Amino acid sequence: MACELKEKERVGIINPIFTCQPAGAQYASIGIKDCLGIVHGGQGCVMFVRLLFAQHFKENFDIASSSLHEDAAVFGAVHRVEEAVDVVLMRYPHVKVIPIITTCSTEVIGDDVDGVVRKLNQGLLKEKYANREVHLISIHTPSFKGSQVTGYDVALEAFVQTLAKKDQPNGKVNLITGWVNPGDVTALKHLLAEMKVEATVLFEIESFDSPIMPDSDKSAVSHGSTTVEELIGTANALGTIALNKYEGGKAAQYLANEFDIPTIIGPTPIGIRNTDTFLQNLKKMTGKPIPESLVRERGIAIDALTDLVHMFFADKRVAIYGHPDLVIGLAEFCLDLEMKPVLLLLGDDNVTYHDDPRIKAFQEKVDFDMQIICNSDLWELEDRIKNQGLELDLILGHSKGRFISIDNNIPMVRVGFPTYDRAGLYRHPVVGYAGAIWLAEEMANTLFIDMEYKKNKEWILNVW
Ligand code: SF4
């Protein structure tokens, strides 16, 4: 009985769990108000990523491309960045922040994006846009290493490196949410409000769930709402809490090193235990007490879970794939619910997973066979089910793996990014006490439907 952490043993990828680094940088960019990213590469590097965002959120997002063609591979294409910046500034008079996001092709060509940013700052911006506030930020996201997760992490670091400036203390907490859904942001803001903690929620995407209003002028365009001023002010915060180690940890560490800001990285507040720790961390950082209202919410969540844990969840075997912080947080929650997360798939080649204290805790504590596969693809799951006799009661993961669930008659809860084959999942939190209730009840209801469908002990529901 052991928890084994290992690399996928095959070369190549069959059905990837993630897409590439520029996608993460694009997700970070659309979290900033008055920001429009230019992806320096072929159009497909934007087209497919925008499609994923649109599928997941059922909303539209503007992202630009420098749109390379064959000649760029031979002669380079920094001139296309110069033209693209000019076009974006002319077409979008409100834009203040333009990240230039590199791709595999432009990193291989060796286009000097940092140099072109310096040139534009000295030339075009001074000459043609002298009276306009514009911040150009180069973000290096070659797709031949990392994944959309590292791309998001690298982008956040680049934004704070470029924009954060030391000034007077602002008494706020920097809250770096990581790659979450609007429902998660709503749940986190609720916890902050109950604690009476003033926070800068960074790369704030609650408004990705945008309304259609009777007056069309008031209909919100889906876009993030973290302002340039808030990013500048991150250097003056009381402290930083980054909820996800791999999605914002670098930016939090930069602020700690550069501006001596107290910093706490993790845990992802999935489940009761991790939400408790998050609130304790807020209390430690701000001196604000945890109010009775949150103790009551916690109690309601524990009551909801108690109804389900032993009777329905105990010993259920679960496979989980997706973003590493989400997968680890879900596995911790499953363990607390007496489930057995027997297989975790982490879809990139991050070598630091071996040092993650949460993974070390799994290795020390689990009393069943559990595998954690790094650099994994979805074939690692499919092959184990079809050819190696892996028995599962439940799969947790995003929509890209749904055919494994369908083909093998294993119930599945959609969670993570992207989830486009179920309605409105972006609206439901997985974090906080509200997230614990939603996740547990979603898992239970999925198992109940499966029991009925397979006529397996569905009579239990008569007496529950
Ligand atoms: S792999 Fe390269 S070409 Fe393909 S989307 Fe990613 S950055 Fe663009």
XYZ file of C-alpha atoms and ligand atoms in Angstrom:
472
model
C 0.000 0.000 0.000
C 1.756 3.132 -1.159
C 1.427 6.415 -2.941
C 3.720 6.399 -5.959
C 4.693 9.581 -7.853
C 6.140 8.907 -11.283
C 6.518 10.192 -14.820
C 4.471 8.808 -17.678
C 6.609 6.039 -19.196
C 5.725 6.597 -22.873
C 7.188 9.180 -25.224
C 4.589 11.484 -26.775
C 1.092 12.476 -25.716
C -2.261 10.879 -26.555
C -5.184 13.159 -25.755
C -3.493 15.955 -23.803
C -4.891 17.233 -20.528
C -3.771 20.808 -21.192
C -2.955 23.115 -24.019
C 0.232 25.183 -24.226
C 1.784 28.068 -22.262
C 0.402 31.008 -24.314
C -3.145 29.901 -23.368
C -2.351 30.515 -19.691
C -0.888 33.941 -20.443
C -4.044 34.791 -22.421
C -6.254 33.724 -19.504
C -4.251 35.967 -17.153
C -4.489 38.886 -19.616
C -8.257 38.825 -19.897
C -8.382 39.147 -16.100
C -7.074 42.737 -16.313
C -9.283 45.727 -17.034
C -8.377 47.782 -20.109
C -5.975 45.099 -21.244
C -5.740 43.464 -24.642
C -3.056 40.866 -25.283
C -1.171 40.439 -28.536
C -0.082 36.863 -29.101
C 3.073 36.899 -31.193
C 2.650 33.816 -33.353
C 0.327 32.207 -35.860
C -3.393 32.964 -35.674
C -4.173 29.481 -34.399
C -2.397 30.241 -31.117
C -5.256 32.679 -30.417
C -8.113 31.164 -32.373
C -8.191 27.822 -30.539
C -7.604 29.413 -27.139
C -10.433 31.923 -27.625
C -12.621 29.020 -28.689
C -11.877 27.223 -25.400
C -12.683 30.356 -23.382
C -15.883 30.883 -25.375
C -16.936 27.236 -24.981
C -16.332 27.271 -21.242
C -17.880 30.651 -20.409
C -20.316 30.961 -23.343
C -18.954 34.492 -23.755
C -16.706 36.266 -26.216
C -13.218 37.597 -25.460
C -11.027 39.922 -27.536
C -7.407 38.840 -27.997
C -5.128 39.989 -30.834
C -2.565 38.108 -32.903
C 0.512 39.327 -34.756
C -0.486 36.645 -37.284
C 2.806 35.268 -38.589
C 3.273 33.748 -42.019
C 6.085 31.805 -43.725
C 8.377 34.806 -44.252
C 8.546 35.329 -40.493
C 10.215 31.946 -39.999
C 13.086 33.116 -42.214
C 13.328 36.843 -41.609
C 11.824 37.282 -38.113
C 8.701 39.253 -37.344
C 9.249 41.866 -34.651
C 7.971 44.459 -37.128
C 4.574 42.740 -36.891
C 4.552 43.360 -33.129
C 5.239 47.044 -33.762
C 2.361 47.212 -36.244
C 0.061 45.197 -33.974
C 0.639 47.508 -30.983
C -0.156 50.546 -33.141
C -3.330 48.935 -34.542
C -4.561 47.863 -31.087
C -3.992 51.349 -29.655
C -5.794 52.979 -32.586
C -8.765 50.581 -32.524
C -9.216 50.321 -28.761
C -8.929 53.814 -27.245
C -9.501 52.484 -23.705
C -6.647 49.960 -23.733
C -3.848 50.700 -21.255
C -2.083 47.337 -20.913
C -0.754 45.280 -23.824
C 1.034 42.064 -22.980
C 3.079 40.684 -25.870
C 2.774 36.927 -25.465
C 5.337 34.808 -27.295
C 4.687 31.350 -28.748
C 6.733 28.348 -29.861
C 7.463 29.771 -33.305
C 8.567 33.238 -32.208
C 10.729 31.822 -29.403
C 12.410 29.440 -31.889
C 12.917 32.239 -34.427
C 14.446 34.234 -31.574
C 12.406 37.399 -32.038
C 13.639 39.970 -29.506
C 10.322 40.883 -27.888
C 11.991 42.608 -24.923
C 13.959 44.723 -27.411
C 10.868 45.670 -29.400
C 9.080 46.705 -26.182
C 12.028 48.998 -25.350
C 11.972 50.380 -28.901
C 8.208 51.036 -28.795
C 8.478 52.692 -25.373
C 11.166 55.041 -26.713
C 9.588 55.587 -30.137
C 5.917 54.981 -30.995
C 4.502 55.535 -27.501
C 6.413 58.813 -27.010
C 5.742 60.120 -30.485
C 2.199 59.026 -31.361
C 0.631 58.250 -27.956
C 2.419 60.770 -25.721
C -0.741 61.662 -23.787
C -1.895 58.138 -23.236
C -1.091 55.706 -20.412
C 0.196 52.516 -22.049
C 2.076 49.622 -20.456
C 3.735 47.072 -22.742
C 4.696 43.818 -21.061
C 6.669 41.018 -22.666
C 5.634 37.538 -21.575
C 7.757 34.598 -22.655
C 5.648 31.497 -23.091
C 7.281 29.034 -25.492
C 4.979 26.067 -25.899
C 7.770 23.499 -25.946
C 7.975 23.584 -22.194
C 5.411 23.765 -19.415
C 1.697 24.038 -20.116
C -1.193 26.492 -19.838
C -0.647 26.288 -16.064
C 2.974 27.480 -16.170
C 1.989 30.052 -18.813
C -0.524 31.541 -16.383
C 2.078 31.525 -13.592
C 4.761 33.151 -15.772
C 2.305 35.807 -16.990
C 1.243 36.810 -13.475
C 4.883 37.218 -12.511
C 5.555 39.356 -15.603
C 2.580 41.636 -14.820
C 3.654 42.346 -11.230
C 7.338 42.616 -12.204
C 6.498 45.318 -14.714
C 3.761 47.187 -12.863
C 4.162 46.881 -9.055
C 5.687 50.065 -7.592
C 6.568 50.831 -3.972
C 4.586 53.683 -2.385
C 2.591 54.207 0.828
C 1.149 51.062 2.521
C -2.447 50.507 1.381
C -3.502 48.126 4.176
C -4.939 45.622 1.685
C -4.310 41.930 1.169
C -3.256 40.799 -2.309
C -5.383 37.753 -3.062
C -4.115 35.786 -6.053
C -6.943 33.397 -6.836
C -5.252 31.234 -9.463
C -7.116 29.907 -12.499
C -10.644 29.752 -11.119
C -14.243 30.295 -12.185
C -16.495 33.329 -11.573
C -18.384 31.288 -8.957
C -15.131 30.763 -7.048
C -14.403 34.504 -7.060
C -17.900 35.210 -5.715
C -17.352 32.657 -2.926
C -13.922 34.093 -2.060
C -15.221 37.677 -2.023
C -17.998 36.526 0.309
C -15.444 35.083 2.760
C -13.398 38.314 2.594
C -16.511 40.441 3.183
C -17.600 38.350 6.175
C -14.075 38.730 7.607
C -14.192 42.474 6.820
C -10.857 42.138 5.021
C -10.022 44.663 2.312
C -8.352 42.852 -0.536
C -7.109 43.347 -4.058
C -8.428 40.298 -5.880
C -5.878 39.762 -8.616
C -6.751 38.757 -12.150
C -10.350 39.058 -11.072
C -12.670 37.223 -13.426
C -16.042 37.307 -11.639
C -17.440 39.448 -14.466
C -16.708 36.718 -17.045
C -20.274 35.749 -16.115
C -21.669 38.926 -17.631
C -25.300 40.073 -17.848
C -27.479 41.091 -20.786
C -29.235 44.241 -19.568
C -32.434 45.906 -20.863
C -30.343 48.931 -21.759
C -27.701 47.596 -24.141
C -25.217 50.309 -23.060
C -25.208 48.734 -19.619
C -24.674 45.183 -20.812
C -21.244 44.171 -19.597
C -18.634 42.935 -22.014
C -16.999 39.874 -20.504
C -13.683 41.004 -19.180
C -11.667 40.898 -15.983
C -11.698 43.794 -13.559
C -8.264 44.050 -11.916
C -7.085 47.593 -12.689
C -3.623 48.880 -13.529
C -3.714 50.920 -10.302
C -4.416 47.769 -8.309
C -1.501 45.984 -9.947
C 0.787 48.936 -9.191
C -0.475 48.871 -5.592
C 0.395 45.199 -5.044
C 3.826 46.412 -3.889
C 2.193 48.282 -0.984
C -0.025 45.542 0.417
C -0.246 44.240 3.959
C 0.517 40.800 2.589
C -0.101 38.380 -0.243
C -2.063 35.154 -0.206
C -1.712 33.049 -3.343
C -4.251 30.262 -3.172
C -2.568 28.067 -5.770
C 1.125 27.204 -5.695
C 1.387 26.643 -9.445
C -0.943 29.454 -10.580
C 0.337 32.632 -8.981
C 3.050 31.312 -6.686
C 5.803 32.969 -8.762
C 4.119 36.407 -8.602
C 3.602 36.088 -4.838
C 7.235 35.106 -4.378
C 8.387 38.039 -6.513
C 6.388 40.504 -4.366
C 7.849 38.913 -1.224
C 11.432 39.087 -2.477
C 11.261 42.516 -4.075
C 9.064 44.432 -1.610
C 9.403 42.348 1.548
C 5.679 41.620 1.684
C 4.554 38.799 4.006
C 3.413 35.968 1.776
C 1.444 32.777 2.181
C 1.211 30.376 -0.743
C -1.659 27.864 -0.570
C -3.473 25.830 0.372
C -6.096 25.778 -2.359
C -9.228 26.283 -0.214
C -11.077 23.200 -1.462
C -12.917 21.350 1.310
C -13.479 22.207 4.962
C -9.898 21.695 6.141
C -8.303 23.933 3.502
C -10.987 26.625 3.825
C -10.346 26.671 7.585
C -6.636 27.202 6.886
C -7.386 30.021 4.431
C -9.496 31.850 7.025
C -6.848 31.291 9.702
C -4.252 32.746 7.305
C -6.434 35.805 6.708
C -6.821 36.206 10.477
C -3.064 35.886 11.009
C -2.289 38.435 8.287
C -4.898 41.063 9.184
C -5.689 40.470 12.862
C -9.401 40.276 11.962
C -11.417 37.594 13.804
C -13.350 34.814 12.081
C -17.002 35.839 12.581
C -19.808 33.668 13.913
C -21.509 33.839 10.492
C -18.648 31.834 8.935
C -18.602 29.368 11.833
C -22.282 28.787 11.056
C -21.610 28.374 7.304
C -18.907 25.870 8.193
C -21.399 24.015 10.365
C -23.948 23.866 7.545
C -21.284 22.473 5.219
C -20.200 19.834 7.752
C -23.828 18.837 8.260
C -24.309 18.437 4.492
C -21.163 16.323 4.191
C -22.004 14.177 7.205
C -25.234 13.109 5.494
C -23.169 11.679 2.634
C -19.740 10.616 3.775
C -19.957 7.240 5.402
C -23.071 5.992 3.667
C -22.228 6.899 0.090
C -18.628 8.046 -0.268
C -16.641 5.622 1.891
C -14.057 3.657 -0.121
C -15.269 4.998 -3.479
C -12.364 4.848 -5.918
C -11.742 8.100 -7.770
C -9.476 9.256 -10.629
C -8.773 12.998 -10.916
C -7.064 14.945 -13.709
C -6.497 18.615 -14.536
C -4.632 21.606 -13.103
C -2.271 20.446 -10.341
C -3.569 22.638 -7.487
C -7.141 21.658 -8.322
C -6.283 17.957 -8.574
C -4.369 17.978 -5.285
C -7.090 19.987 -3.526
C -9.796 17.626 -4.802
C -7.753 14.603 -3.702
C -7.373 16.077 -0.207
C -11.126 16.671 -0.091
C -11.853 13.126 -1.296
C -9.635 11.727 1.471
C -11.537 13.787 4.053
C -14.759 12.288 2.634
C -13.384 8.738 3.162
C -12.992 8.250 -0.607
C -9.927 6.726 -2.248
C -8.328 8.957 -4.893
C -6.422 6.091 -6.503
C -5.135 7.944 -9.581
C -4.095 11.593 -10.005
C -2.993 12.812 -13.440
C -0.902 15.994 -13.589
C -0.557 17.040 -17.184
C 2.839 18.697 -17.368
C 6.533 18.133 -16.767
C 6.967 20.352 -13.695
C 9.908 18.835 -11.826
C 8.932 20.424 -8.508
C 5.916 18.152 -7.939
C 8.328 15.847 -6.095
C 8.870 18.553 -3.457
C 5.209 19.512 -3.000
C 4.423 19.020 0.713
C 0.850 18.022 -0.130
C 2.102 15.174 -2.310
C 4.586 14.192 0.402
C 1.648 14.105 2.860
C -0.191 11.689 0.535
C 2.925 9.526 0.415
C 3.132 9.422 4.189
C -0.543 8.936 4.968
C -2.515 6.938 2.400
C -3.189 3.305 3.308
C -4.203 2.170 -0.199
C -2.457 2.019 -3.570
C -2.436 5.467 -5.155
C -0.585 6.652 -8.270
C 0.275 10.228 -9.201
C 1.434 10.500 -12.817
C 3.331 13.616 -13.971
C 3.601 14.713 -17.596
C 0.462 12.668 -18.035
C -2.114 12.502 -20.806
C -5.648 11.101 -20.806
C -4.434 7.792 -22.281
C -2.861 7.081 -18.857
C -6.422 6.933 -17.520
C -8.016 5.168 -20.482
C -5.299 2.513 -20.737
C -5.506 1.653 -17.040
C -9.280 1.217 -17.255
C -9.341 -0.734 -20.540
C -6.160 -2.781 -20.313
C -4.918 -2.844 -16.742
C -8.071 -3.585 -14.785
C -8.335 -0.255 -12.965
C -11.716 -0.138 -11.235
C -13.228 3.273 -10.585
C -16.444 4.547 -9.054
C -15.997 8.154 -10.158
C -13.922 10.407 -12.409
C -13.318 14.096 -11.628
C -12.013 16.215 -14.486
C -12.757 18.617 -17.320
C -14.842 17.966 -20.417
C -11.941 16.818 -22.609
C -11.910 13.440 -20.840
C -15.635 12.783 -20.954
C -15.431 10.036 -23.575
C -13.451 7.862 -21.150
C -16.358 8.156 -18.745
C -18.978 7.551 -21.457
C -17.172 4.625 -23.123
C -16.484 2.838 -19.842
C -19.724 3.579 -17.994
C -17.981 5.352 -15.139
C -19.835 8.317 -13.649
C -18.046 11.635 -13.935
C -18.276 15.064 -12.308
C -17.113 17.857 -14.585
C -14.715 20.128 -12.754
C -11.832 22.371 -13.877
C -11.208 23.982 -17.246
C -12.742 23.610 -19.762
C -16.189 22.272 -18.859
C -18.352 22.979 -21.871
C -20.679 19.978 -21.990
C -22.642 20.898 -18.879
C -24.609 24.117 -18.368
C -23.335 26.930 -16.168
C -20.608 25.107 -14.243
C -18.500 28.286 -14.218
C -21.113 29.743 -11.862
C -20.569 27.163 -9.125
C -17.646 27.433 -6.720
C -15.398 24.574 -5.709
C -13.640 26.705 -3.063
C -14.847 27.747 0.373
C -17.594 26.131 2.414
C -20.061 26.772 -0.424
C -17.719 24.922 -2.785
C -17.418 21.970 -0.395
C -21.204 21.610 -0.349
C -21.538 21.950 -4.122
C -18.762 19.452 -4.862
C -19.963 16.844 -2.366
C -23.594 17.085 -3.491
C -22.624 17.030 -7.164
C -20.541 13.890 -6.571
C -23.340 12.278 -4.552
C -26.044 13.078 -7.103
C -23.838 11.752 -9.904
C -23.378 8.494 -7.980
C -27.136 8.334 -7.270
C -28.015 8.697 -10.955
C -25.496 5.969 -11.744
C -27.009 3.682 -9.072
C -30.443 4.124 -10.628
C -29.208 3.716 -14.170
C -27.309 0.503 -13.364
C -29.969 -0.674 -10.871
C -27.200 -1.030 -8.321
C -28.458 -0.615 -4.751
C -30.736 2.228 -5.801
C -33.101 0.979 -3.055
C -30.738 2.627 -0.542
C -32.153 5.960 -1.668
C -35.632 4.854 -0.521
C -34.547 4.719 3.109
C -31.960 7.495 3.198
S 1.808 24.727 -29.706
Fe 2.827 26.530 -30.575
S 1.728 26.866 -32.521
Fe 0.432 25.527 -31.286
S -0.972 26.906 -30.201
Fe 0.779 26.518 -28.845
S 2.190 28.215 -29.231
Fe 0.751 28.152 -30.945
